Each structure stands twice: as C-alpha cells, then as structure tokens.
Amino acid sequence: MEQHTRTDAYTDRYAARAAGMVASEIRALFAVAARPEVVSLAGGMPYVSALPLDEVGRMVGDLVARNGAEVLQYASAQGDPVLRERICEVMALEGVQASADDVVVTVGAQQALDLVTRIFVDPGDVVLAEAPSYVGALGTFASYQADVVHVPLDEGGLIPAALRETLERLRREGRTVKFLYTVPTFQNPAGVTLTTARRAQILEIAAEYDVLIIEDNPYGLLGFDGDPMRALRADDAERVVYLGSFSKTIASGLRVGWVLAPHAVRAKLVLAAESAILCPSSFSQLAVREYLTTQPWREQIKDFRELYRERRDAMLESLDAFMPEGCTWTRPAGGFFVWLTLPEGLDAKAMAPRALAERVAYVPGTGFYADGDGRRHMRISYCYPEPHRIREGVRRLAGVVEQEIRLRDTFGGVEHQRSPGGVHTPGPDTV
Ligand SMILES: Cc1ncc(COP(=O)(O)O)c(C=O)c1O
C-alpha cells in the first residue's frame, strides 16, 4: 500500500541554515483569506491597478521593439548606469546626496536585504531590529542564522534610550553587533515614523557604539502630509547603508530595488550579487528607466499617496467608530499599515481562525518578532481593499474582538505564550 507521510525525507541533508526557514503557521489561513467573501486586511500588496496600465503596456512594447537586443540581454551585476543616475535623483527627494557609482540595483529591496546580510553576518552574530520588524527581514536574518535582538519602538519610532541600553548590555556581554536594521519611515508593520529629533539621536548612538545602520525605506515617498522625511543616510554617508525600492512607487512585480552603500561595501555587494544572480533583470531595469524618463512619475506617486490616504482615513475612521474599549492602534502618516493592540488577555493569533470565520483576515503580531512575542498585536493594512471594504472589514473585526472580550470575561484571561522558535518566511500575503 502506498504510504503517505508528512515528514520531510530530506531533513538530514539540509544545511543548518535551512532549519530557520519555516513557513508561517498562519499561511494556511491565507488560502481562505483570498476568498472573495473575506475582507483581507492582511496583505501588504500595493494597489498597482492605479497605474495607467495601457500606457505602461505601450511603453514596454515600444521598449522591446526599439531596444530588444539590450532589454533581453545579460548586463552588469551592479545595474544599469542610467537607471542608477535616476535612482540618485529619486533619493535626492529625501535629502540624500549620492553618486550612481555607489548604487547597486537589486531584485527588490528584499534581495538588497539578503546581500547585505550575506556580506556582514556570520551564524550567531547579533543583528538589532525594531520590535516589531518587517517579517521578510526577519526571514532573511534567520536564514543567515543571525541572533536577532529586538529594540522597542513607540509612536515616535525606535526608542533611542532603549537602543543605548541594549547596546550597553551587549557590550557588557562582549557581543559584537553587526548592524541595526530599521525602517524609520512609515514602518512595516507598526506604521510609525522616527521623529526628526530621534533621527539625530539614533545616528549619534550608532556613532558612539560604532554600529552600522541598515535603513530600509520603501515607503518614504508615500507620506500623506508635507515633504518627504529626511533619510538617515542624508546625514551619515559612512555609517548608513540605504535600501530603496520601486515596489510601492511604481510596481512590485517589476522587482527593482537598490542599495546605496559606502564605496568599499558597494564593491562587496556587487560580488555577492554576481554570485547570487549574475545580474538583475535587464528587462525590468530598462522598463523602470524608461518609466522614469518618459512618464509623469512624480504625479503618479501623488496619485498613489491620495489613494492610500483615503484608505488610511477609512481605516482610522472605522476603528474609531467600531473598535471596543481597550483596543489601541497607531495612526500612520504614510505607508500601508496600522498596528493594533488588543486588550489585556486577548490573543491575536488564537483569534485569527475565528476572525476568518467572520470573513476578515489580518496578520497576527507574532510574525513580526523573532522571539515569538507579539500575541496581543496585529497588523491591519489598508493598501489593497477599497474604502468600503476596509470599513466592512474593520466592522467585522470589531465584532470578533467584542466576542473575545466576552469570552475572556466569562472564562478568564488567556495565558500568553511565546510561539515556538522559527521565523516565518514571507509570502505575497504578508509582505
Ligand atoms: C520594510 C520592507 N522592506 C522590504 C520590502 C521588500 O520590498 P521589495 O518588493 O522591494 O523587495 C518590503 C515589502 O513589503 C517592506 O515592507
């Protein structure tokens, strides 16, 4: 008789680093979340349908017809030189002065994270990351067997005093910190932004403890009020490695991102990129280059900002209207995400299947911590559903939270446990 077994017959063959690569326990739930009757506040997918798709289609067609021999060919590992110039113009909007020679084009900011971790981190090395942190970065750090130490954030972003305390403790323990990973602007998942005053403090502390900073900034141009924040990299070119992306400002499917690094680091990154992928896609790079040269990209970003602002407003208004007492949430000034904290004794992870039964999905907070913390939290995103769906989703979610509060009051609090180890690898639903 044929035997069906769910154990992995290759377990003994894997490298040690594969042990940290585990699928999210909630991934199975996402198959259900994708059903049309479910309002998904879980995904972090940009609303690419807002692009002038006919125009982009014509542009790409012309590009291949006119310049196919370049568009469809291998190219340099560092990336197209003209695109790198354009990237410097984009970063200038955040105060960054850079030479195109210090930019490496990558397959999204995700590959930038991978390359940076690859060149700096040995197994067991300490990487500092905000609590909570972007799930995809935690997956990368786990795959290189880093020891992630979290530093808390609040409404004003990463807390400088907590960073200093953590660095002091690690110094006393004789541990070297390889870098601090931070998403200072419109953070994923918390939706908070590092204040201007704290930016200076974080740079000062990093200099004092001689720590490199990895500034991941895919949402920087998607602010709802005023000019873009000044990037950390704008004030320290030697200590900050900057990661950028066109996923949210043009289209995530193109998979074009970049790293801006001090010159020596840039050289190592190019070698690492060569060994990983030979070169980034010429097709995608030249499509982005053409888009930035021929299309009104600044106006398009404005349109995206307006679209996401309207959705953010729909989410905040319905949270204010429907959420029961005891819940708190962040009020993002840009980006895609709200971070919601449940009343004491509730557990967002245990609640997720019950929320799905009520046709609403979110990402439980545990995915955003390397240590299994975060059960009282959840990430709800407003980037993808239309405003009326967001309102309906939040209304349903509020009903589920009310039921949980009643259960808690009847049967007592939930014992908060940390998840068993293992960092979730991101899927398209959790980016
Ligand atoms: C903070 C952060 N960094 C990096 C990425 C990866 O972006 P990309 O599509 O450029 O690989 C994301 C995607 O959501 C993100 O939120």
PDB file of C-alpha atoms in Angstrom, residues 60-259:
ATOM      1  CA  VAL A  60       7.137  48.305 -22.535  1.00  0.00           C
ATOM      2  CA  GLY A  61       6.141  47.124 -26.026  1.00  0.00           C
ATOM      3  CA  ASP A  62       7.944  50.044 -27.659  1.00  0.00           C
ATOM      4  CA  LEU A  63      10.970  49.432 -25.485  1.00  0.00           C
ATOM      5  CA  VAL A  64      11.350  45.844 -26.667  1.00  0.00           C
ATOM      6  CA  ALA A  65      10.647  46.727 -30.316  1.00  0.00           C
ATOM      7  CA  ARG A  66      13.156  49.568 -30.271  1.00  0.00           C
ATOM      8  CA  ASN A  67      15.833  48.224 -27.978  1.00  0.00           C
ATOM      9  CA  GLY A  68      15.236  44.466 -27.638  1.00  0.00           C
ATOM     10  CA  ALA A  69      18.872  43.499 -28.037  1.00  0.00           C
ATOM     11  CA  GLU A  70      19.707  45.344 -24.804  1.00  0.00           C
ATOM     12  CA  VAL A  71      16.436  44.768 -22.958  1.00  0.00           C
ATOM     13  CA  LEU A  72      16.608  40.979 -23.420  1.00  0.00           C
ATOM     14  CA  GLN A  73      20.333  40.553 -22.768  1.00  0.00           C
ATOM     15  CA  TYR A  74      22.549  39.983 -19.678  1.00  0.00           C
ATOM     16  CA  ALA A  75      24.110  43.133 -18.269  1.00  0.00           C
ATOM     17  CA  SER A  76      26.346  44.298 -15.409  1.00  0.00           C
ATOM     18  CA  ALA A  77      25.845  42.943 -11.879  1.00  0.00           C
ATOM     19  CA  GLN A  78      25.817  46.463 -10.457  1.00  0.00           C
ATOM     20  CA  GLY A  79      22.879  47.504 -12.607  1.00  0.00           C
ATOM     21  CA  ASP A  80      22.175  49.831 -15.496  1.00  0.00           C
ATOM     22  CA  PRO A  81      24.222  53.064 -15.161  1.00  0.00           C
ATOM     23  CA  VAL A  82      21.449  55.369 -16.390  1.00  0.00           C
ATOM     24  CA  LEU A  83      18.937  53.781 -14.008  1.00  0.00           C
ATOM     25  CA  ARG A  84      21.429  54.275 -11.165  1.00  0.00           C
ATOM     26  CA  GLU A  85      21.567  58.009 -12.043  1.00  0.00           C
ATOM     27  CA  ARG A  86      17.764  58.156 -11.940  1.00  0.00           C
ATOM     28  CA  ILE A  87      17.796  56.376  -8.573  1.00  0.00           C
ATOM     29  CA  CYS A  88      20.073  59.110  -7.201  1.00  0.00           C
ATOM     30  CA  GLU A  89      17.506  61.701  -8.344  1.00  0.00           C
ATOM     31  CA  VAL A  90      14.762  59.801  -6.516  1.00  0.00           C
ATOM     32  CA  MET A  91      16.824  59.629  -3.297  1.00  0.00           C
ATOM     33  CA  ALA A  92      17.582  63.367  -3.568  1.00  0.00           C
ATOM     34  CA  LEU A  93      13.890  63.909  -2.665  1.00  0.00           C
ATOM     35  CA  GLU A  94      14.839  62.642   0.816  1.00  0.00           C
ATOM     36  CA  GLY A  95      17.963  64.771   1.084  1.00  0.00           C
ATOM     37  CA  VAL A  96      20.377  62.032   0.013  1.00  0.00           C
ATOM     38  CA  GLN A  97      23.401  63.160  -1.996  1.00  0.00           C
ATOM     39  CA  ALA A  98      24.901  60.129  -3.707  1.00  0.00           C
ATOM     40  CA  SER A  99      26.997  59.028  -6.642  1.00  0.00           C
ATOM     41  CA  ALA A 100      25.478  56.493  -9.049  1.00  0.00           C
ATOM     42  CA  ASP A 101      28.712  54.555  -8.644  1.00  0.00           C
ATOM     43  CA  ASP A 102      27.733  53.695  -5.049  1.00  0.00           C
ATOM     44  CA  VAL A 103      24.344  52.262  -6.035  1.00  0.00           C
ATOM     45  CA  VAL A 104      23.719  48.563  -6.711  1.00  0.00           C
ATOM     46  CA  VAL A 105      20.438  47.615  -8.379  1.00  0.00           C
ATOM     47  CA  THR A 106      18.786  44.573  -6.769  1.00  0.00           C
ATOM     48  CA  VAL A 107      15.790  42.293  -7.224  1.00  0.00           C
ATOM     49  CA  GLY A 108      13.623  44.376  -4.913  1.00  0.00           C
ATOM     50  CA  ALA A 109      14.724  45.653  -1.537  1.00  0.00           C
ATOM     51  CA  GLN A 110      14.307  42.052  -0.411  1.00  0.00           C
ATOM     52  CA  GLN A 111      17.412  40.983  -2.323  1.00  0.00           C
ATOM     53  CA  ALA A 112      19.205  44.052  -1.012  1.00  0.00           C
ATOM     54  CA  LEU A 113      18.480  42.762   2.497  1.00  0.00           C
ATOM     55  CA  ASP A 114      19.751  39.335   1.541  1.00  0.00           C
ATOM     56  CA  LEU A 115      23.008  40.675   0.060  1.00  0.00           C
ATOM     57  CA  VAL A 116      23.698  42.967   2.990  1.00  0.00           C
ATOM     58  CA  THR A 117      23.112  40.133   5.469  1.00  0.00           C
ATOM     59  CA  ARG A 118      25.219  37.769   3.354  1.00  0.00           C
ATOM     60  CA  ILE A 119      28.270  40.035   3.428  1.00  0.00           C
ATOM     61  CA  PHE A 120      28.044  41.068   7.098  1.00  0.00           C
ATOM     62  CA  VAL A 121      26.525  38.255   9.145  1.00  0.00           C
ATOM     63  CA  ASP A 122      28.068  35.010  10.317  1.00  0.00           C
ATOM     64  CA  PRO A 123      25.952  32.445  12.192  1.00  0.00           C
ATOM     65  CA  GLY A 124      25.334  33.628  15.770  1.00  0.00           C
ATOM     66  CA  ASP A 125      26.117  37.299  15.056  1.00  0.00           C
ATOM     67  CA  VAL A 126      23.853  39.865  16.638  1.00  0.00           C
ATOM     68  CA  VAL A 127      21.546  41.934  14.443  1.00  0.00           C
ATOM     69  CA  LEU A 128      19.435  44.606  16.133  1.00  0.00           C
ATOM     70  CA  ALA A 129      15.906  45.082  14.821  1.00  0.00           C
ATOM     71  CA  GLU A 130      12.872  47.052  15.895  1.00  0.00           C
ATOM     72  CA  ALA A 131      10.166  45.241  17.871  1.00  0.00           C
ATOM     73  CA  PRO A 132       8.122  44.645  15.771  1.00  0.00           C
ATOM     74  CA  SER A 133      10.075  44.298  12.493  1.00  0.00           C
ATOM     75  CA  TYR A 134       9.357  43.597   8.827  1.00  0.00           C
ATOM     76  CA  VAL A 135       8.678  39.860   8.542  1.00  0.00           C
ATOM     77  CA  GLY A 136      10.764  39.496   5.362  1.00  0.00           C
ATOM     78  CA  ALA A 137      13.848  40.934   7.066  1.00  0.00           C
ATOM     79  CA  LEU A 138      13.432  38.541   9.993  1.00  0.00           C
ATOM     80  CA  GLY A 139      13.219  35.674   7.488  1.00  0.00           C
ATOM     81  CA  THR A 140      16.464  36.780   5.864  1.00  0.00           C
ATOM     82  CA  PHE A 141      18.247  37.181   9.200  1.00  0.00           C
ATOM     83  CA  ALA A 142      17.064  33.697  10.244  1.00  0.00           C
ATOM     84  CA  SER A 143      18.291  32.171   7.001  1.00  0.00           C
ATOM     85  CA  TYR A 144      21.799  33.507   7.782  1.00  0.00           C
ATOM     86  CA  GLN A 145      21.453  32.273  11.377  1.00  0.00           C
ATOM     87  CA  ALA A 146      21.695  35.727  12.899  1.00  0.00           C
ATOM     88  CA  ASP A 147      20.771  36.253  16.525  1.00  0.00           C
ATOM     89  CA  VAL A 148      18.100  38.962  16.315  1.00  0.00           C
ATOM     90  CA  VAL A 149      17.890  41.220  19.354  1.00  0.00           C
ATOM     91  CA  HIS A 150      14.798  43.437  19.349  1.00  0.00           C
ATOM     92  CA  VAL A 151      14.718  47.068  20.416  1.00  0.00           C
ATOM     93  CA  PRO A 152      11.272  48.514  21.190  1.00  0.00           C
ATOM     94  CA  LEU A 153       9.611  51.324  19.280  1.00  0.00           C
ATOM     95  CA  ASP A 154       6.673  53.586  20.117  1.00  0.00           C
ATOM     96  CA  GLU A 155       4.616  56.185  18.216  1.00  0.00           C
ATOM     97  CA  GLY A 156       7.834  58.146  17.566  1.00  0.00           C
ATOM     98  CA  GLY A 157       9.699  55.151  16.122  1.00  0.00           C
ATOM     99  CA  LEU A 158      12.714  53.344  17.563  1.00  0.00           C
ATOM    100  CA  ILE A 159      13.348  54.467  21.157  1.00  0.00           C
ATOM    101  CA  PRO A 160      16.879  55.917  21.484  1.00  0.00           C
ATOM    102  CA  ALA A 161      17.189  55.169  25.225  1.00  0.00           C
ATOM    103  CA  ALA A 162      16.244  51.536  24.590  1.00  0.00           C
ATOM    104  CA  LEU A 163      18.809  51.312  21.795  1.00  0.00           C
ATOM    105  CA  ARG A 164      21.522  52.662  24.085  1.00  0.00           C
ATOM    106  CA  GLU A 165      20.528  50.285  26.880  1.00  0.00           C
ATOM    107  CA  THR A 166      20.601  47.288  24.526  1.00  0.00           C
ATOM    108  CA  LEU A 167      23.986  48.266  23.086  1.00  0.00           C
ATOM    109  CA  GLU A 168      25.356  48.776  26.583  1.00  0.00           C
ATOM    110  CA  ARG A 169      24.131  45.359  27.709  1.00  0.00           C
ATOM    111  CA  LEU A 170      25.532  43.632  24.614  1.00  0.00           C
ATOM    112  CA  ARG A 171      28.858  45.403  25.121  1.00  0.00           C
ATOM    113  CA  ARG A 172      28.995  44.176  28.720  1.00  0.00           C
ATOM    114  CA  GLU A 173      28.290  40.658  27.434  1.00  0.00           C
ATOM    115  CA  GLY A 174      31.180  41.054  24.996  1.00  0.00           C
ATOM    116  CA  ARG A 175      28.929  40.656  21.951  1.00  0.00           C
ATOM    117  CA  THR A 176      29.534  42.464  18.683  1.00  0.00           C
ATOM    118  CA  VAL A 177      26.558  43.959  16.917  1.00  0.00           C
ATOM    119  CA  LYS A 178      26.836  43.593  13.145  1.00  0.00           C
ATOM    120  CA  PHE A 179      24.194  46.175  12.332  1.00  0.00           C
ATOM    121  CA  LEU A 180      20.965  47.848  13.345  1.00  0.00           C
ATOM    122  CA  TYR A 181      18.137  47.170  10.895  1.00  0.00           C
ATOM    123  CA  THR A 182      15.482  49.869  10.872  1.00  0.00           C
ATOM    124  CA  VAL A 183      12.524  51.053   8.789  1.00  0.00           C
ATOM    125  CA  PRO A 184      12.426  54.635  10.069  1.00  0.00           C
ATOM    126  CA  THR A 185       9.613  55.960   7.886  1.00  0.00           C
ATOM    127  CA  PHE A 186       6.036  54.567   7.819  1.00  0.00           C
ATOM    128  CA  GLN A 187       7.288  51.368   9.361  1.00  0.00           C
ATOM    129  CA  ASN A 188       6.141  47.904   8.373  1.00  0.00           C
ATOM    130  CA  PRO A 189       4.300  46.628  10.425  1.00  0.00           C
ATOM    131  CA  ALA A 190       3.800  49.387  13.028  1.00  0.00           C
ATOM    132  CA  GLY A 191       3.008  52.316  10.696  1.00  0.00           C
ATOM    133  CA  VAL A 192       5.081  54.680  12.875  1.00  0.00           C
ATOM    134  CA  THR A 193       7.788  57.147  11.815  1.00  0.00           C
ATOM    135  CA  LEU A 194      11.031  58.032  13.566  1.00  0.00           C
ATOM    136  CA  THR A 195      10.845  61.687  14.643  1.00  0.00           C
ATOM    137  CA  THR A 196      13.409  64.180  13.382  1.00  0.00           C
ATOM    138  CA  ALA A 197      14.892  64.622  16.872  1.00  0.00           C
ATOM    139  CA  ARG A 198      15.264  60.869  17.294  1.00  0.00           C
ATOM    140  CA  ARG A 199      16.942  60.544  13.878  1.00  0.00           C
ATOM    141  CA  ALA A 200      19.822  62.668  15.139  1.00  0.00           C
ATOM    142  CA  GLN A 201      19.958  60.714  18.405  1.00  0.00           C
ATOM    143  CA  ILE A 202      19.985  57.319  16.683  1.00  0.00           C
ATOM    144  CA  LEU A 203      22.853  58.451  14.434  1.00  0.00           C
ATOM    145  CA  GLU A 204      24.758  59.741  17.471  1.00  0.00           C
ATOM    146  CA  ILE A 205      24.299  56.499  19.416  1.00  0.00           C
ATOM    147  CA  ALA A 206      25.301  54.428  16.380  1.00  0.00           C
ATOM    148  CA  ALA A 207      28.487  56.512  16.082  1.00  0.00           C
ATOM    149  CA  GLU A 208      29.225  56.185  19.802  1.00  0.00           C
ATOM    150  CA  TYR A 209      28.921  52.383  19.713  1.00  0.00           C
ATOM    151  CA  ASP A 210      30.327  52.100  16.197  1.00  0.00           C
ATOM    152  CA  VAL A 211      27.292  50.310  14.783  1.00  0.00           C
ATOM    153  CA  LEU A 212      26.356  50.197  11.117  1.00  0.00           C
ATOM    154  CA  ILE A 213      22.746  51.117  10.272  1.00  0.00           C
ATOM    155  CA  ILE A 214      20.704  49.430   7.555  1.00  0.00           C
ATOM    156  CA  GLU A 215      17.986  51.932   6.651  1.00  0.00           C
ATOM    157  CA  ASP A 216      15.178  50.202   4.751  1.00  0.00           C
ATOM    158  CA  ASN A 217      12.965  52.841   3.167  1.00  0.00           C
ATOM    159  CA  PRO A 218      10.440  51.507   0.660  1.00  0.00           C
ATOM    160  CA  TYR A 219       7.600  53.782   1.872  1.00  0.00           C
ATOM    161  CA  GLY A 220       9.495  57.084   2.271  1.00  0.00           C
ATOM    162  CA  LEU A 221       7.770  58.844  -0.650  1.00  0.00           C
ATOM    163  CA  LEU A 222       4.296  57.701   0.391  1.00  0.00           C
ATOM    164  CA  GLY A 223       3.698  60.264   3.136  1.00  0.00           C
ATOM    165  CA  PHE A 224       0.275  61.885   3.449  1.00  0.00           C
ATOM    166  CA  ASP A 225       1.398  65.272   4.773  1.00  0.00           C
ATOM    167  CA  GLY A 226       4.084  67.636   3.560  1.00  0.00           C
ATOM    168  CA  ASP A 227       7.517  66.889   2.153  1.00  0.00           C
ATOM    169  CA  PRO A 228       9.292  63.534   2.462  1.00  0.00           C
ATOM    170  CA  MET A 229      11.222  62.931   5.701  1.00  0.00           C
ATOM    171  CA  ARG A 230      14.969  63.360   5.501  1.00  0.00           C
ATOM    172  CA  ALA A 231      16.564  59.917   5.272  1.00  0.00           C
ATOM    173  CA  LEU A 232      19.098  58.831   7.921  1.00  0.00           C
ATOM    174  CA  ARG A 233      21.530  58.310   5.047  1.00  0.00           C
ATOM    175  CA  ALA A 234      21.262  62.030   4.193  1.00  0.00           C
ATOM    176  CA  ASP A 235      23.170  62.814   7.405  1.00  0.00           C
ATOM    177  CA  ASP A 236      25.684  59.994   7.503  1.00  0.00           C
ATOM    178  CA  ALA A 237      27.107  58.517   4.296  1.00  0.00           C
ATOM    179  CA  GLU A 238      29.648  56.253   6.019  1.00  0.00           C
ATOM    180  CA  ARG A 239      27.560  54.597   8.712  1.00  0.00           C
ATOM    181  CA  VAL A 240      24.268  54.120   6.862  1.00  0.00           C
ATOM    182  CA  VAL A 241      23.527  51.587   4.134  1.00  0.00           C
ATOM    183  CA  TYR A 242      20.307  52.643   2.440  1.00  0.00           C
ATOM    184  CA  LEU A 243      17.849  50.202   0.840  1.00  0.00           C
ATOM    185  CA  GLY A 244      15.301  51.513  -1.662  1.00  0.00           C
ATOM    186  CA  SER A 245      12.572  50.047  -3.836  1.00  0.00           C
ATOM    187  CA  PHE A 246      10.272  50.867  -6.731  1.00  0.00           C
ATOM    188  CA  SER A 247       7.755  48.277  -5.488  1.00  0.00           C
ATOM    189  CA  LYS A 248       5.485  50.836  -3.848  1.00  0.00           C
ATOM    190  CA  THR A 249       6.133  53.861  -6.067  1.00  0.00           C
ATOM    191  CA  ILE A 250       5.920  52.065  -9.430  1.00  0.00           C
ATOM    192  CA  ALA A 251       5.128  48.346  -9.347  1.00  0.00           C
ATOM    193  CA  SER A 252       6.128  45.472  -7.079  1.00  0.00           C
ATOM    194  CA  GLY A 253       6.012  42.944  -9.937  1.00  0.00           C
ATOM    195  CA  LEU A 254       8.963  44.596 -11.648  1.00  0.00           C
ATOM    196  CA  ARG A 255      11.141  43.571  -8.677  1.00  0.00           C
ATOM    197  CA  VAL A 256      13.525  46.528  -8.879  1.00  0.00           C
ATOM    198  CA  GLY A 257      15.155  47.853  -5.733  1.00  0.00           C
ATOM    199  CA  TRP A 258      18.587  49.079  -4.785  1.00  0.00           C
ATOM    200  CA  VAL A 259      21.293  49.521  -2.157  1.00  0.00           C
TER     201      VAL A 259
END
